Short mmCIF file of C-alpha atoms in Angstrom, two decimals:
data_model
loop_
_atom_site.label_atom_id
_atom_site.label_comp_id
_atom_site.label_asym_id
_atom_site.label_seq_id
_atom_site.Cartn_x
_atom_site.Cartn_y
_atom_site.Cartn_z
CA UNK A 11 85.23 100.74 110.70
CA UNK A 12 88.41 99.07 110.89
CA UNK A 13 90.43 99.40 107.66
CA UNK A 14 92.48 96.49 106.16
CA UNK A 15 92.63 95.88 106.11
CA UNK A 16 68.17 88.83 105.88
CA UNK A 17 67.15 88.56 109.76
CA UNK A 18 67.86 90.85 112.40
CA UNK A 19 69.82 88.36 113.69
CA UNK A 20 73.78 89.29 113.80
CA UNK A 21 76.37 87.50 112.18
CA UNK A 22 78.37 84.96 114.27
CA UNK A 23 82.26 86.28 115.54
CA UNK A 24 85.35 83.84 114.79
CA UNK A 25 85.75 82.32 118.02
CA UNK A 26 88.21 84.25 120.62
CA UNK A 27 91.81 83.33 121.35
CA UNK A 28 91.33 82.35 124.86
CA UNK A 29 88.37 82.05 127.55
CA UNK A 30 88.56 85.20 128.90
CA UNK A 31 88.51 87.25 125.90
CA UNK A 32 85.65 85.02 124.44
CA UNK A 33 83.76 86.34 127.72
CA UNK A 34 84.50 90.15 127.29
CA UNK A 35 83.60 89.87 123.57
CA UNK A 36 79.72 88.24 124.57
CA UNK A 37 79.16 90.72 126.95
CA UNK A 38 80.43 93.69 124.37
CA UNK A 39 78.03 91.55 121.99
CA UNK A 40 74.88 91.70 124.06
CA UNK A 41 75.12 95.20 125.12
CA UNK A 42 75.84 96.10 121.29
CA UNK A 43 72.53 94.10 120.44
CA UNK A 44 70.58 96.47 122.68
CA UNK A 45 72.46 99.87 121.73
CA UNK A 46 71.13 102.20 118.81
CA UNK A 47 74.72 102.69 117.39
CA UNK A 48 76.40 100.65 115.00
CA UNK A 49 78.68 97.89 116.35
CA UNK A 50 80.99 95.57 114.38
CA UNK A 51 84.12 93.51 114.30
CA UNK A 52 87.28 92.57 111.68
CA UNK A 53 90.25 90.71 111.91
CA UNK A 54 92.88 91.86 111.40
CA UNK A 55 92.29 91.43 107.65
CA UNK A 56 90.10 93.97 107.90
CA UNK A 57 87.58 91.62 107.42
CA UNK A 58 83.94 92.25 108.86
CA UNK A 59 83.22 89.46 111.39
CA UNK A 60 80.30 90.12 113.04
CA UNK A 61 77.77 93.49 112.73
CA UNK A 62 75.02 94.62 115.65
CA UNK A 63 71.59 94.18 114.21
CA UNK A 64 71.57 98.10 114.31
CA UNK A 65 73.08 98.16 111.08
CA UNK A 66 69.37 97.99 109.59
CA UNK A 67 68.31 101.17 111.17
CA UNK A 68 71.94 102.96 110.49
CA UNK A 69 72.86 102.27 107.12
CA UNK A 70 69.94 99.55 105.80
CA UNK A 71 72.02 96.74 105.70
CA UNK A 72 71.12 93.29 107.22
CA UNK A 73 73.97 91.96 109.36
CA UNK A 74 74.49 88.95 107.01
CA UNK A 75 74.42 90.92 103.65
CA UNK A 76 77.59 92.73 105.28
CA UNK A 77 79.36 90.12 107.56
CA UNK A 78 82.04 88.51 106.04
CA UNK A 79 83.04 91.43 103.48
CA UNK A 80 85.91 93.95 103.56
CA UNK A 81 84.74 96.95 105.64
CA UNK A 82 86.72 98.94 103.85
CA UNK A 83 84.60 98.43 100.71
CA UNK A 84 81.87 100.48 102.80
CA UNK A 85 83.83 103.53 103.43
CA UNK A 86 83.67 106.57 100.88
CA UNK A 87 86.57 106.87 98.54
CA UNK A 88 87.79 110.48 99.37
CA UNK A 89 87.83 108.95 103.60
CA UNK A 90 90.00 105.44 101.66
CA UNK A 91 93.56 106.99 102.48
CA UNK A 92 92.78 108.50 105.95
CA UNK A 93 90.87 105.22 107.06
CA UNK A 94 94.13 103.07 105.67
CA UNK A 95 96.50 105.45 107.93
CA UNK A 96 94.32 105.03 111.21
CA UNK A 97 94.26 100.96 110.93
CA UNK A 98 97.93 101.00 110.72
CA UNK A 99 98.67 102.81 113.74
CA UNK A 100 95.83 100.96 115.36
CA UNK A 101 98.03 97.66 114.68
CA UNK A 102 101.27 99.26 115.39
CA UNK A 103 99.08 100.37 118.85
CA UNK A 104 98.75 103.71 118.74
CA UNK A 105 95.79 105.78 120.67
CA UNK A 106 93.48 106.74 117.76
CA UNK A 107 91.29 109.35 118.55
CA UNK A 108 87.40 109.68 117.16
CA UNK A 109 86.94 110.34 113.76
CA UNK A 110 84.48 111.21 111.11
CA UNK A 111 84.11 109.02 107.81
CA UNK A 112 81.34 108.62 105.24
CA UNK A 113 80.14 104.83 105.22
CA UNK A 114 77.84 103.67 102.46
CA UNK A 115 74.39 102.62 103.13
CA UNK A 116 72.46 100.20 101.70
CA UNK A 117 70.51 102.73 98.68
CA UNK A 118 74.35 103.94 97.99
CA UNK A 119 74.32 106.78 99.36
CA UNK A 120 76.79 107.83 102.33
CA UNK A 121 75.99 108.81 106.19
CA UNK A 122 78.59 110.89 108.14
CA UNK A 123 79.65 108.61 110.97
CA UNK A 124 81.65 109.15 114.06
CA UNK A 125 84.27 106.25 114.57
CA UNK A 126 85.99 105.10 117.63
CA UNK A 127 88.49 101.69 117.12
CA UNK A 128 89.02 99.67 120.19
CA UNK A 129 91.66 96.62 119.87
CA UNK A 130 90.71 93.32 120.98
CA UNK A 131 94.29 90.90 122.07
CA UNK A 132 94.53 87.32 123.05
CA UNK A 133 96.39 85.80 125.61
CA UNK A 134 99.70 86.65 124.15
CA UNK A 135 98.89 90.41 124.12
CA UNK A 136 99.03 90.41 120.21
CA UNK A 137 96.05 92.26 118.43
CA UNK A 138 93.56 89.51 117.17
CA UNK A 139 90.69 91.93 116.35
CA UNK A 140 89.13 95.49 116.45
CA UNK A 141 85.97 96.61 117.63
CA UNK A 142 84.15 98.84 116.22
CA UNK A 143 81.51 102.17 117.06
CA UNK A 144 80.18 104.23 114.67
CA UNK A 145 77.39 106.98 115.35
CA UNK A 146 74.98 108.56 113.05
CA UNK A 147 76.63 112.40 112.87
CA UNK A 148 75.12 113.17 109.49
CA UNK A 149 72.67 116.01 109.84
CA UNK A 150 74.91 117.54 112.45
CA UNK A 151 78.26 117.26 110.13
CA UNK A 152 76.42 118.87 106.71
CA UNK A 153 75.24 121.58 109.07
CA UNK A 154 78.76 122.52 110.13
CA UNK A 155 80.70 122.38 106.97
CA UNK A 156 77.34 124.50 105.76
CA UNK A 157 77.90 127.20 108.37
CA UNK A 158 81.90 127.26 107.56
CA UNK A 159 81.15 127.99 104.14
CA UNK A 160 79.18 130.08 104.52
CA UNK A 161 81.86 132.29 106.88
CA UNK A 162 83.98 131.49 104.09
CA UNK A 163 81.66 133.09 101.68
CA UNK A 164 81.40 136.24 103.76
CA UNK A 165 84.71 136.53 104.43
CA UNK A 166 85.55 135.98 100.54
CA UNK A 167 83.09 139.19 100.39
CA UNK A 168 85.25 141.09 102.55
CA UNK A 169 88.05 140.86 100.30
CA UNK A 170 86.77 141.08 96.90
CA UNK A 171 88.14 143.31 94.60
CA UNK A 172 85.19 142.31 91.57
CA UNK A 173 82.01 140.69 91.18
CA UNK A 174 83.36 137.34 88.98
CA UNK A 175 86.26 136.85 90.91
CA UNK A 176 84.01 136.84 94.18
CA UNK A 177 80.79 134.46 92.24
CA UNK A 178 83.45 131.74 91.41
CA UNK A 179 84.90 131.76 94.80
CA UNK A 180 81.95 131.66 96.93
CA UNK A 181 80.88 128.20 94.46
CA UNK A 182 84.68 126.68 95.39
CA UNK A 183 84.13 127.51 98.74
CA UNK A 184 80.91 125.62 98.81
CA UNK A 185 82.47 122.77 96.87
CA UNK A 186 85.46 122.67 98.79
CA UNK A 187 84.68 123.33 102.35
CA UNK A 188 80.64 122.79 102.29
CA UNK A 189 81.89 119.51 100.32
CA UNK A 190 78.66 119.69 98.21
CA UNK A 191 79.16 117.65 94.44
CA UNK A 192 78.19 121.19 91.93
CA UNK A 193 77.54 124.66 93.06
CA UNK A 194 76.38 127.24 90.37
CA UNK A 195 75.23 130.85 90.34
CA UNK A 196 72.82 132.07 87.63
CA UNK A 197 71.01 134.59 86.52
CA UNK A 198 67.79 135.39 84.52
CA UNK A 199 68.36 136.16 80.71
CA UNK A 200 66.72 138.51 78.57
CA UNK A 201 65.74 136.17 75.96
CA UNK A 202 62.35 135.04 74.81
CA UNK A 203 62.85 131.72 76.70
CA UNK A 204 63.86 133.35 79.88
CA UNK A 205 67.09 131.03 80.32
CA UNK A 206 68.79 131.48 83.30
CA UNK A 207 72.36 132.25 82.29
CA UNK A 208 75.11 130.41 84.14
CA UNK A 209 77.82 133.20 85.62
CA UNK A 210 80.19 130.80 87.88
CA UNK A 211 80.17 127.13 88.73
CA UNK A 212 82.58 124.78 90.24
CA UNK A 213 82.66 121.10 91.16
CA UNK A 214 82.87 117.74 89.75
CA UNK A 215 79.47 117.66 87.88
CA UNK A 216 80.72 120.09 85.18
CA UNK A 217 79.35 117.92 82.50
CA UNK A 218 75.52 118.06 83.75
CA UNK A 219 76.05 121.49 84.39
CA UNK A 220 76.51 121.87 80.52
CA UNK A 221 73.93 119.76 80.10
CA UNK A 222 71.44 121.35 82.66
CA UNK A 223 68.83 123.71 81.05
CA UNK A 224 67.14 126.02 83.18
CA UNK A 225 64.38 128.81 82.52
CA UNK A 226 62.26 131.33 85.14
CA UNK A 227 59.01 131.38 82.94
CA UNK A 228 56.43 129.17 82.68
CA UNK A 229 57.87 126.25 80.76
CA UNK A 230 58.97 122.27 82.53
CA UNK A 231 62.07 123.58 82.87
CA UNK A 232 61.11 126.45 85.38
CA UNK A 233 59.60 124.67 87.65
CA UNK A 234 62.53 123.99 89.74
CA UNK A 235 63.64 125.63 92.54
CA UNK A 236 65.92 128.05 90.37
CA UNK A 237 63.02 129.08 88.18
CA UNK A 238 60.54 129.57 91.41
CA UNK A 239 63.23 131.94 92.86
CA UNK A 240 63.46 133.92 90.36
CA UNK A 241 59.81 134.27 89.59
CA UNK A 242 58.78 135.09 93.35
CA UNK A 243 61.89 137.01 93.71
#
């Protein structure tokens, strides 16, 4: 996306500064229509002009339910300040390379996406527009930061000098590098509800993890994935 900045039909583009540009921009339109990625323009306002009817499959959206609203409203909080940077040195014409943000999708949820900004100029050579692609890198992004924490976590191991110390820093390093919300390790109690006793935790979600109540018997709350662990061992 470029920062500030109920059909499958795409929302119309502000019409181009000159004829030539207004040419480059239909073909880049058609061949967006037909590609599986998402495609979209802003002004430089950062507003959304037009959207590739792709957007349904990427993120849920219908081109029209998006067109005409700030794209930066779609982009994950944490990825705001990063996203701000890149549009200004965009405008000020600097070479932006790739980059991956979380954009929002349609349920609310957010989809790692690869970005790559392309300016559009009129006649004048000023910048009157970007244009924007953004691929689907979700499964293949989790997986990463996954496998870095967990090299994290075993080289954590390497250096522990104690068995707390080493719990709470393997659930930061899953926080902070495997960017998961709440990580927790527990273990089974000894008492006649079979609670599983919370020994480290770390993340935002501290108040459900007070909250959370979890057993490894035969009660509701053992039936999770927790409970079934510890059971089958």
């Amino acid at each position: 996306m470029c920062p500030q900045g109920d059909s499958g039909q795409s929302a119309e583009p502000r019409p181009a500064a000159n004829a030539s540009a207004e040419a480059s921009f239909e073909q880049l339109r058609r061949t967006a229509e037909l590609a599986s990625d998402l495609v979209y323009q802003t002004n430089p306002a950062g507003i959304i002009e037009w959207v590739s009817p792709s957007v349904i499959h990427v993120l849920g959206w219908d081109p029209n339910e998006i067109a005409g609203s700030p794209s930066i409203d779609l982009v994950h909080p944490e990825d705001v300040p990063g996203f701000r940077a890149d549009g200004a040195r965009h405008y000020a014409g600097e070479t932006v390379e790739e980059h991956v943000i979380r954009l929002r999708t349609k349920q609310g949820e957010y989809r790692w996406m690869s970005v790559r900004v392309r300016p559009v100029t009129d006649d004048k050579g000023a910048v009157s527009a970007m244009v924007v692609g953004a691929r689907d890198v979700h499964e293949a992004t989790i997986a990463g930061k996954a496998a870095q924490a967990l090299a994290q976590g075993d080289s954590a191991l390497l250096r522990a000098t104690g068995e707390g110390g080493l719990l709470q820093r393997v659930c930061d390093i899953i926080v902070e590098s495997g960017r998961y919300q709440a990580a927790w390790y527990g273990r089974p109690g000894d008492d006649t509800a079979k609670s599983v006793v919370q020994v480290a935790r770390a993340g935002d979600h501290r108040g459900y993890l007070d909250q959370m109540r979890v057993t490894w018997g035969d009660a509701a709350t053992a039936m999770g994935p927790t409970g079934a662990a510890i059971r089958t061992g």
